[in-house]
Every structure is written in structure tokens, then in C-alpha cells.
Amino acid sequence: MEAGMEAYLRAQLLDRRQRLQSAVPLTPDTAPLVRLLTEVDSALESMDRGTYGLCDVCHDPIEKDRLLRDPLLRNCLDHLTPAERRALEQDLELAGKIQGELLPKQDFRSGDWEIYYHYEALGSVSGDYCDLIPANDGCLYFLLGDVSGKGVAASILMSHLHAIFRSLMSVGLPFDQLMERANRVFCDSTASSSFATLVCGKAHSAGVVEICNAGHCPPFLIRRESSRGLEATGLPLGLFCSSPYGVQRLQFERGEGLLLYTDGLTEARNQSGEEYGSPRLEGIISRRRETPPQMLVEACLGDLNHFLSGERKTDDLAIMAVRRASQ
């Protein structure tokens, strides 16, 4: 196990041990707390022996995302008991429902702006982040990102990121301070190995968009005569707590806009191992520069499915088209 992860989990276990010891004298029925305290002590002892994080049955490493969620786990996914499997399936189903409820309306319009997105989890839950947030000043924030890791751990981080931005936007921070503050909060409240790439935009009236790209896939700027990618203006969130984030200010005519996506699109591979890639995506966009958001997203999905030719996707997928309405 990585030294940083073990140190983090040890600190978590020691904190839980202290809380349990404080609670035992105050609880009439101490048996459940004593049992948990014994499990914590056993986990700490296994750390000292160098056997922590290994499955009791096969002795292979337990999945990291599961240990981060529950440091007391003793078995890998392949060796769960039937009861543990049922509980896990129920947890995943519930997590998927909760995550689905966090997503905004799929076909969205705010003032001059039309937005449509596609959000597709690889499994029960996703680590991709997608949100649309109307501001008190009449502007619209749009966000698309990708949290490090996969599965439940990534989905929890995605929900955390969702809460951070929703909270900060309610404060009414200037856009140039929003990303820096979100980065500090995310960095201070997550493990050192966690990070998130993200595009955040603020669409104003009269076709003005402020946009910041925190290490994410370059969104495509769609003009009437051309299209091009917008490179990053800062590092992914969570890498360094004091990272600066630059902001680009763009002017859009009617019918112009942006296409945002996660790497589940451009890094998808077909049966021959060929990567879908940004050039192919740009080709789709260049042939449909005047296409409304829903039709553009559906065209991208259709081309991806044609490219895969039945090959299974290996990552979460999110695509968002933002367009200044033609009228």
C-alpha cells in the first residue's frame, strides 16, 4: 500500500478509536461500540505487521476505493459473503439514485442560452461532474468535470464537488475568485491523492462567456466559420491548495457556442485499440457548427457508437453543448 494512503487511513482509524473510547462510558449498551473498537485495534495492529489492506481469504489487496470508504474492510469484492454482496448492491443502487437526483434538467434554457447534455455512468455511479446553476444576477454557470478514480469513491468526490460549487455560488463570489476558492476547499477536505479536472463557465447576457479550464479536456469553441479547442487556464482542483486560475472572456454571436466533454469520449477505444481522439470529434463539430445543442450531442454519441461498433465503453461519459440561441 502507498505510504500516503496508509498514513491517511491510520489517521482515520486513530480518530475513530478516540471517538469510540469517548462514547463507550456514555452509552448504556456498550457491546456494539466495544466490538467496533476491537475491529479498529485489529486494523491498527495489521498495519504494524504490514498486512493491512489484504483480503483475509485470498490475501490479495482490497480495492483502494473501498478501503477509503471503510477502513475496516477485511475482504476483497471477490470474497464478500452473500449478505455483504446484497448490502453492497443495495448501496450502489441507492447511490445511483442519489447521484441522478443531483443532475440538472437535461434540456435547459436560460435567457439567450440553450444547453443540452448527455451523462452516462459506466456502472451504478459515475465520477463525472455535470451541473447548471442559474445565478442571482441572471447569468448561468455551466460546469463539466471528471474526478480522479472510479466507482463509489469517485462518485462521493463528485457529490462533494457539487456541494462545494453550489455553496460558493450562493455566496456570490466574483468569477475570477470562484475557482481558486473551490480549489482550496476541495484540497483541504479530500485525500492528497484526489483531484478533479473541470471546466467552469459563466454565461452572461449579450453573448459574453467567462470560462476557466482546470486541467480538463479542451472544450471546443464553435464559431460560424471555424472551431478550435480551448486549452487549460489552470491545474486540476486538489493538486495544490494555492493554485491560480486564469479566466478567458469570450464573445459569442447568435448560433455560436461551446462543446464540453469528458475523456470517456475522446479516449474511448474500438476493437482494434484505436482511440476516438480529439481530431475525430472536431470533425463532427466542424460539419455541424449550426446544429442546436441536442442534435450536436446526439451526433457525437452516434459517431462514438459507430466508432466503437459494439465494443464496451470503459469509462464514464459526459458531453455538454452550450449555445447562444439563434433568436
Tab-separated table of C-alpha atoms in Angstrom:
chain	number	residue	atom	x	y	z
A	1	MET	CA	0.000	0.000	0.000
A	2	GLU	CA	1.179	3.519	-0.806
A	3	ALA	CA	2.718	5.278	2.196
A	4	GLY	CA	0.488	8.332	1.791
A	5	MET	CA	-2.692	6.267	1.679
A	6	GLU	CA	-1.650	4.183	4.692
A	7	ALA	CA	-0.843	7.319	6.692
A	8	TYR	CA	-4.239	8.770	5.803
A	9	LEU	CA	-6.078	5.577	6.803
A	10	ARG	CA	-4.076	5.266	10.031
A	11	ALA	CA	-5.108	8.790	10.970
A	12	GLN	CA	-8.735	7.912	10.202
A	13	LEU	CA	-8.556	4.786	12.372
A	14	LEU	CA	-6.912	6.607	15.266
A	15	ASP	CA	-9.589	9.302	15.101
A	16	ARG	CA	-12.331	6.663	15.165
A	17	ARG	CA	-10.639	4.907	18.089
A	18	GLN	CA	-10.606	8.120	20.097
A	19	ARG	CA	-14.280	8.799	19.322
A	20	LEU	CA	-15.287	5.271	20.304
A	21	GLN	CA	-13.366	5.424	23.578
A	22	SER	CA	-15.095	8.696	24.431
A	23	ALA	CA	-18.536	7.281	23.585
A	24	VAL	CA	-18.290	3.972	25.479
A	25	PRO	CA	-18.743	5.446	29.017
A	26	LEU	CA	-21.774	7.429	27.835
A	27	THR	CA	-23.645	4.549	26.153
A	28	PRO	CA	-25.946	2.157	28.084
A	29	ASP	CA	-25.348	-0.754	25.691
A	30	THR	CA	-21.598	-0.773	25.150
A	31	ALA	CA	-21.335	-4.112	23.306
A	32	PRO	CA	-21.613	-2.710	19.734
A	33	LEU	CA	-19.090	0.057	20.464
A	34	VAL	CA	-16.660	-2.351	22.106
A	35	ARG	CA	-16.929	-4.633	19.068
A	36	LEU	CA	-16.123	-1.705	16.749
A	37	LEU	CA	-13.226	-0.684	18.999
A	38	THR	CA	-11.839	-4.213	18.728
A	39	GLU	CA	-12.071	-4.051	14.920
A	40	VAL	CA	-10.240	-0.721	14.881
A	41	ASP	CA	-7.480	-2.071	17.123
A	42	SER	CA	-7.180	-5.143	14.908
A	43	ALA	CA	-6.801	-2.945	11.813
A	44	LEU	CA	-4.100	-0.843	13.508
A	45	GLU	CA	-2.242	-3.989	14.559
A	46	SER	CA	-2.346	-5.318	10.995
A	47	MET	CA	-0.835	-2.012	9.828
A	48	ASP	CA	2.047	-2.526	12.250
A	49	ARG	CA	2.533	-6.074	10.886
A	50	GLY	CA	2.391	-4.868	7.284
A	51	THR	CA	-0.681	-6.971	6.446
A	52	TYR	CA	-3.307	-4.225	6.448
A	53	GLY	CA	-5.441	-3.971	3.338
A	54	LEU	CA	-5.030	-7.622	2.343
A	55	CYS	CA	-8.056	-9.888	1.900
A	56	ASP	CA	-8.453	-12.454	4.708
A	57	VAL	CA	-9.364	-15.132	2.147
A	58	CYS	CA	-7.065	-14.704	-0.878
A	59	HIS	CA	-4.503	-12.290	0.660
A	60	ASP	CA	-4.680	-10.037	-2.416
A	61	PRO	CA	-5.022	-6.256	-1.885
A	62	ILE	CA	-8.514	-4.996	-1.117
A	63	GLU	CA	-9.777	-2.364	-3.581
A	64	LYS	CA	-8.414	1.082	-2.615
A	65	ASP	CA	-11.661	2.960	-3.170
A	66	ARG	CA	-13.469	0.575	-0.816
A	67	LEU	CA	-10.825	0.953	1.890
A	68	LEU	CA	-11.051	4.725	1.658
A	69	ARG	CA	-14.785	4.422	2.206
A	70	ASP	CA	-14.474	1.856	5.017
A	71	PRO	CA	-11.003	1.301	6.552
A	72	LEU	CA	-12.269	-1.743	8.500
A	73	LEU	CA	-12.899	-3.918	5.444
A	74	ARG	CA	-11.274	-7.359	5.556
A	75	ASN	CA	-12.324	-8.969	2.263
A	76	CYS	CA	-11.982	-8.042	-1.416
A	77	LEU	CA	-15.033	-7.932	-3.692
A	78	ASP	CA	-14.447	-11.495	-4.881
A	79	HIS	CA	-14.794	-12.854	-1.350
A	80	LEU	CA	-17.760	-10.999	0.118
A	81	THR	CA	-20.331	-13.024	1.997
A	82	PRO	CA	-23.829	-13.270	0.405
A	83	ALA	CA	-25.134	-10.780	2.957
A	84	GLU	CA	-22.288	-8.362	2.193
A	85	ARG	CA	-22.973	-8.687	-1.546
A	86	ARG	CA	-26.660	-7.877	-1.083
A	87	ALA	CA	-25.806	-4.873	1.086
A	88	LEU	CA	-23.300	-3.626	-1.490
A	89	GLU	CA	-25.801	-3.966	-4.340
A	90	GLN	CA	-28.399	-2.029	-2.358
A	91	ASP	CA	-25.855	0.681	-1.511
A	92	LEU	CA	-24.858	1.060	-5.178
A	93	GLU	CA	-28.477	1.253	-6.292
A	94	LEU	CA	-29.217	3.941	-3.712
A	95	ALA	CA	-26.037	5.867	-4.577
A	96	GLY	CA	-27.009	5.835	-8.256
A	97	LYS	CA	-30.457	7.242	-7.462
A	98	ILE	CA	-28.991	9.980	-5.276
A	99	GLN	CA	-26.470	10.926	-7.926
A	100	GLY	CA	-29.155	11.042	-10.590
A	101	GLU	CA	-31.129	13.492	-8.479
A	102	LEU	CA	-28.134	15.851	-8.380
A	103	LEU	CA	-28.134	16.243	-12.160
A	104	PRO	CA	-29.799	19.340	-13.656
A	105	LYS	CA	-32.549	19.351	-16.257
A	106	GLN	CA	-31.130	17.780	-19.409
A	107	ASP	CA	-32.610	20.197	-21.964
A	108	PHE	CA	-32.066	23.626	-20.420
A	109	ARG	CA	-32.661	27.219	-21.486
A	110	SER	CA	-31.724	30.366	-19.596
A	111	GLY	CA	-32.163	33.728	-21.290
A	112	ASP	CA	-30.227	33.656	-24.566
A	113	TRP	CA	-28.532	30.347	-23.756
A	114	GLU	CA	-29.535	26.818	-24.761
A	115	ILE	CA	-27.853	23.815	-23.124
A	116	TYR	CA	-28.184	20.082	-23.617
A	117	TYR	CA	-26.073	17.332	-22.081
A	118	HIS	CA	-25.658	13.561	-22.033
A	119	TYR	CA	-24.499	11.868	-18.813
A	120	GLU	CA	-23.702	8.154	-18.780
A	121	ALA	CA	-22.212	6.234	-15.850
A	122	LEU	CA	-20.091	3.199	-16.658
A	123	GLY	CA	-21.538	1.348	-13.673
A	124	SER	CA	-24.082	2.180	-10.995
A	125	VAL	CA	-22.425	5.511	-10.219
A	126	SER	CA	-20.140	7.972	-12.005
A	127	GLY	CA	-17.157	10.181	-11.222
A	128	ASP	CA	-18.096	12.708	-13.924
A	129	TYR	CA	-19.460	16.045	-12.725
A	130	CYS	CA	-22.167	17.971	-14.562
A	131	ASP	CA	-24.175	20.955	-13.348
A	132	LEU	CA	-26.104	24.045	-14.497
A	133	ILE	CA	-26.651	26.773	-11.912
A	134	PRO	CA	-28.667	29.952	-12.560
A	135	ALA	CA	-27.137	32.906	-10.685
A	136	ASN	CA	-28.941	35.677	-8.844
A	137	ASP	CA	-27.631	38.237	-11.350
A	138	GLY	CA	-29.368	36.492	-14.273
A	139	CYS	CA	-26.248	34.719	-15.524
A	140	LEU	CA	-25.861	30.950	-15.868
A	141	TYR	CA	-22.994	28.812	-14.607
A	142	PHE	CA	-22.241	25.622	-16.511
A	143	LEU	CA	-19.784	23.007	-15.241
A	144	LEU	CA	-18.428	19.717	-16.560
A	145	GLY	CA	-15.624	17.748	-14.955
A	146	ASP	CA	-14.080	14.426	-14.052
A	147	VAL	CA	-12.997	13.292	-10.584
A	148	SER	CA	-9.974	11.031	-10.141
A	149	GLY	CA	-10.655	7.332	-9.560
A	150	LYS	CA	-13.682	5.241	-10.363
A	151	GLY	CA	-16.729	3.701	-8.735
A	152	VAL	CA	-18.247	4.713	-5.414
A	153	ALA	CA	-15.209	6.665	-4.183
A	154	ALA	CA	-15.232	8.836	-7.310
A	155	SER	CA	-18.985	9.368	-7.073
A	156	ILE	CA	-18.618	10.563	-3.477
A	157	LEU	CA	-15.974	13.068	-4.575
A	158	MET	CA	-18.252	14.154	-7.420
A	159	SER	CA	-21.058	14.830	-4.916
A	160	HIS	CA	-18.604	16.730	-2.730
A	161	LEU	CA	-17.564	18.909	-5.672
A	162	HIS	CA	-21.240	19.516	-6.482
A	163	ALA	CA	-21.853	20.740	-2.919
A	164	ILE	CA	-18.754	22.970	-2.939
A	165	PHE	CA	-19.755	24.860	-6.082
A	166	ARG	CA	-23.410	25.133	-5.121
A	167	SER	CA	-22.384	26.610	-1.752
A	168	LEU	CA	-19.805	29.024	-3.136
A	169	MET	CA	-22.106	30.303	-5.878
A	170	SER	CA	-24.757	31.132	-3.314
A	171	VAL	CA	-22.219	33.483	-1.702
A	172	GLY	CA	-21.893	35.444	-4.946
A	173	LEU	CA	-18.112	35.335	-5.360
A	174	PRO	CA	-16.610	37.092	-8.403
A	175	PHE	CA	-15.910	34.540	-11.135
A	176	ASP	CA	-12.142	35.048	-11.005
A	177	GLN	CA	-12.173	34.071	-7.310
A	178	LEU	CA	-14.635	31.180	-7.581
A	179	MET	CA	-12.226	28.558	-8.920
A	180	GLU	CA	-9.438	29.498	-6.509
A	181	ARG	CA	-11.780	29.254	-3.529
A	182	ALA	CA	-13.302	25.980	-4.759
A	183	ASN	CA	-9.819	24.549	-5.209
A	184	ARG	CA	-8.815	25.452	-1.651
A	185	VAL	CA	-11.953	23.916	-0.166
A	186	PHE	CA	-11.629	20.757	-2.266
A	187	CYS	CA	-7.909	20.465	-1.443
A	188	ASP	CA	-8.445	20.930	2.297
A	189	SER	CA	-11.307	18.445	2.523
A	190	THR	CA	-10.100	15.489	0.431
A	191	ALA	CA	-7.240	12.997	0.433
A	192	SER	CA	-3.951	14.167	-1.062
A	193	SER	CA	-4.342	11.660	-3.900
A	194	SER	CA	-7.687	13.118	-5.004
A	195	PHE	CA	-8.101	15.683	-7.763
A	196	ALA	CA	-10.654	16.810	-10.319
A	197	THR	CA	-10.387	18.291	-13.802
A	198	LEU	CA	-13.117	20.797	-14.551
A	199	VAL	CA	-14.416	23.391	-16.987
A	200	CYS	CA	-16.484	26.139	-15.381
A	201	GLY	CA	-18.194	28.835	-17.413
A	202	LYS	CA	-20.390	31.819	-16.644
A	203	ALA	CA	-22.732	32.812	-19.459
A	204	HIS	CA	-23.868	36.444	-19.401
A	205	SER	CA	-26.455	38.250	-21.454
A	206	ALA	CA	-25.370	39.748	-24.786
A	207	GLY	CA	-23.385	36.621	-25.626
A	208	VAL	CA	-20.477	37.033	-23.192
A	209	VAL	CA	-18.975	33.934	-21.520
A	210	GLU	CA	-16.262	33.823	-18.876
A	211	ILE	CA	-14.609	30.409	-18.803
A	212	CYS	CA	-11.934	28.647	-16.780
A	213	ASN	CA	-10.415	25.272	-17.602
A	214	ALA	CA	-8.833	23.468	-14.618
A	215	GLY	CA	-6.765	20.858	-16.443
A	216	HIS	CA	-9.748	19.375	-18.276
A	217	CYS	CA	-10.162	18.183	-21.867
A	218	PRO	CA	-10.088	21.312	-24.084
A	219	PRO	CA	-13.680	22.398	-24.771
A	220	PHE	CA	-14.384	23.250	-28.400
A	221	LEU	CA	-15.180	26.843	-29.268
A	222	ILE	CA	-17.774	26.686	-32.059
A	223	ARG	CA	-17.847	29.723	-34.347
A	224	ARG	CA	-19.853	30.183	-37.530
A	225	GLU	CA	-16.779	29.673	-39.705
A	226	SER	CA	-14.471	27.556	-37.535
A	227	SER	CA	-13.975	25.524	-34.368
A	228	ARG	CA	-10.989	25.115	-32.054
A	229	GLY	CA	-10.075	23.791	-28.621
A	230	LEU	CA	-9.589	25.995	-25.560
A	231	GLU	CA	-6.550	24.955	-23.549
A	232	ALA	CA	-6.337	24.804	-19.763
A	233	THR	CA	-6.019	28.010	-17.750
A	234	GLY	CA	-5.069	26.265	-14.500
A	235	LEU	CA	-4.196	22.959	-12.814
A	236	PRO	CA	-6.776	20.339	-11.774
A	237	LEU	CA	-8.540	21.067	-8.493
A	238	GLY	CA	-6.956	19.449	-5.446
A	239	LEU	CA	-3.340	19.250	-6.603
A	240	PHE	CA	-2.121	22.410	-4.844
A	241	CYS	CA	-4.207	24.466	-2.445
A	242	SER	CA	-2.909	27.827	-3.696
A	243	SER	CA	-3.154	27.268	-7.469
A	244	PRO	CA	-4.038	30.349	-9.568
A	245	TYR	CA	-6.734	30.069	-12.258
A	246	GLY	CA	-6.896	32.256	-15.327
A	247	VAL	CA	-10.190	33.273	-16.929
A	248	GLN	CA	-10.910	33.730	-20.619
A	249	ARG	CA	-13.639	36.131	-21.730
A	250	LEU	CA	-15.355	35.215	-24.988
A	251	GLN	CA	-17.991	36.909	-27.126
A	252	PHE	CA	-20.493	34.741	-28.990
A	253	GLU	CA	-22.742	35.679	-31.857
A	254	ARG	CA	-26.133	34.023	-32.137
A	255	GLY	CA	-25.826	30.350	-33.093
A	256	GLU	CA	-22.279	30.064	-31.697
A	257	GLY	CA	-21.269	28.165	-28.589
A	258	LEU	CA	-19.150	25.513	-26.895
A	259	LEU	CA	-18.905	21.739	-26.637
A	260	LEU	CA	-17.629	20.298	-23.347
A	261	TYR	CA	-16.860	16.625	-22.783
A	262	THR	CA	-15.015	14.191	-20.516
A	263	ASP	CA	-12.253	11.815	-21.604
A	264	GLY	CA	-14.755	8.959	-21.742
A	265	LEU	CA	-15.434	10.332	-25.235
A	266	THR	CA	-12.019	11.110	-26.703
A	267	GLU	CA	-10.166	8.219	-25.001
A	268	ALA	CA	-12.695	5.536	-25.976
A	269	ARG	CA	-11.089	2.695	-27.952
A	270	ASN	CA	-12.562	0.359	-30.548
A	271	GLN	CA	-11.845	-3.338	-31.033
A	272	SER	CA	-8.592	-2.529	-32.842
A	273	GLY	CA	-7.337	-0.452	-29.914
A	274	GLU	CA	-7.681	2.775	-31.882
A	275	GLU	CA	-8.525	5.846	-29.809
A	276	TYR	CA	-11.505	8.009	-30.787
A	277	GLY	CA	-9.459	11.169	-30.278
A	278	SER	CA	-9.984	14.939	-30.443
A	279	PRO	CA	-9.434	15.270	-34.230
A	280	ARG	CA	-12.389	12.992	-34.961
A	281	LEU	CA	-14.562	14.931	-32.529
A	282	GLU	CA	-13.509	18.213	-34.108
A	283	GLY	CA	-14.512	16.805	-37.499
A	284	ILE	CA	-18.028	16.073	-36.216
A	285	ILE	CA	-18.278	19.586	-34.776
A	286	SER	CA	-16.993	21.318	-37.913
A	287	ARG	CA	-19.706	19.645	-40.001
A	288	ARG	CA	-22.444	20.674	-37.554
A	289	ARG	CA	-21.481	24.150	-36.374
A	290	GLU	CA	-25.030	25.458	-36.803
A	291	THR	CA	-26.688	22.434	-35.166
A	292	PRO	CA	-28.788	23.001	-32.000
A	293	PRO	CA	-27.304	21.599	-28.749
A	294	GLN	CA	-29.388	18.418	-28.552
A	295	MET	CA	-28.737	17.456	-32.150
A	296	LEU	CA	-24.998	18.165	-31.775
A	297	VAL	CA	-24.701	15.990	-28.655
A	298	GLU	CA	-26.689	13.202	-30.312
A	299	ALA	CA	-24.449	13.419	-33.395
A	300	CYS	CA	-21.366	12.990	-31.194
A	301	LEU	CA	-22.917	9.996	-29.444
A	302	GLY	CA	-23.963	8.439	-32.736
A	303	ASP	CA	-20.467	8.792	-34.161
A	304	LEU	CA	-18.929	7.340	-30.986
A	305	ASN	CA	-21.211	4.302	-31.130
A	306	HIS	CA	-20.387	3.825	-34.823
A	307	PHE	CA	-16.675	4.044	-33.981
A	308	LEU	CA	-16.959	1.511	-31.147
A	309	SER	CA	-19.010	-0.922	-33.263
A	310	GLY	CA	-20.277	-2.746	-30.200
A	311	GLU	CA	-17.065	-2.515	-28.154
A	312	ARG	CA	-17.870	-1.879	-24.500
A	313	LYS	CA	-17.166	1.572	-23.053
A	314	THR	CA	-14.509	1.605	-20.327
A	315	ASP	CA	-15.162	4.965	-18.673
A	316	ASP	CA	-17.938	7.315	-17.605
A	317	LEU	CA	-19.101	9.700	-20.310
A	318	ALA	CA	-20.457	13.244	-20.256
A	319	ILE	CA	-20.992	15.690	-23.135
A	320	MET	CA	-22.484	19.197	-22.893
A	321	ALA	CA	-23.333	21.635	-25.689
A	322	VAL	CA	-23.807	25.330	-24.795
A	323	ARG	CA	-25.145	27.663	-27.492
A	324	ARG	CA	-26.324	31.228	-27.776
A	325	ALA	CA	-29.840	30.878	-29.166
A	326	SER	CA	-30.362	31.824	-32.806
A	327	GLN	CA	-33.292	34.021	-31.802
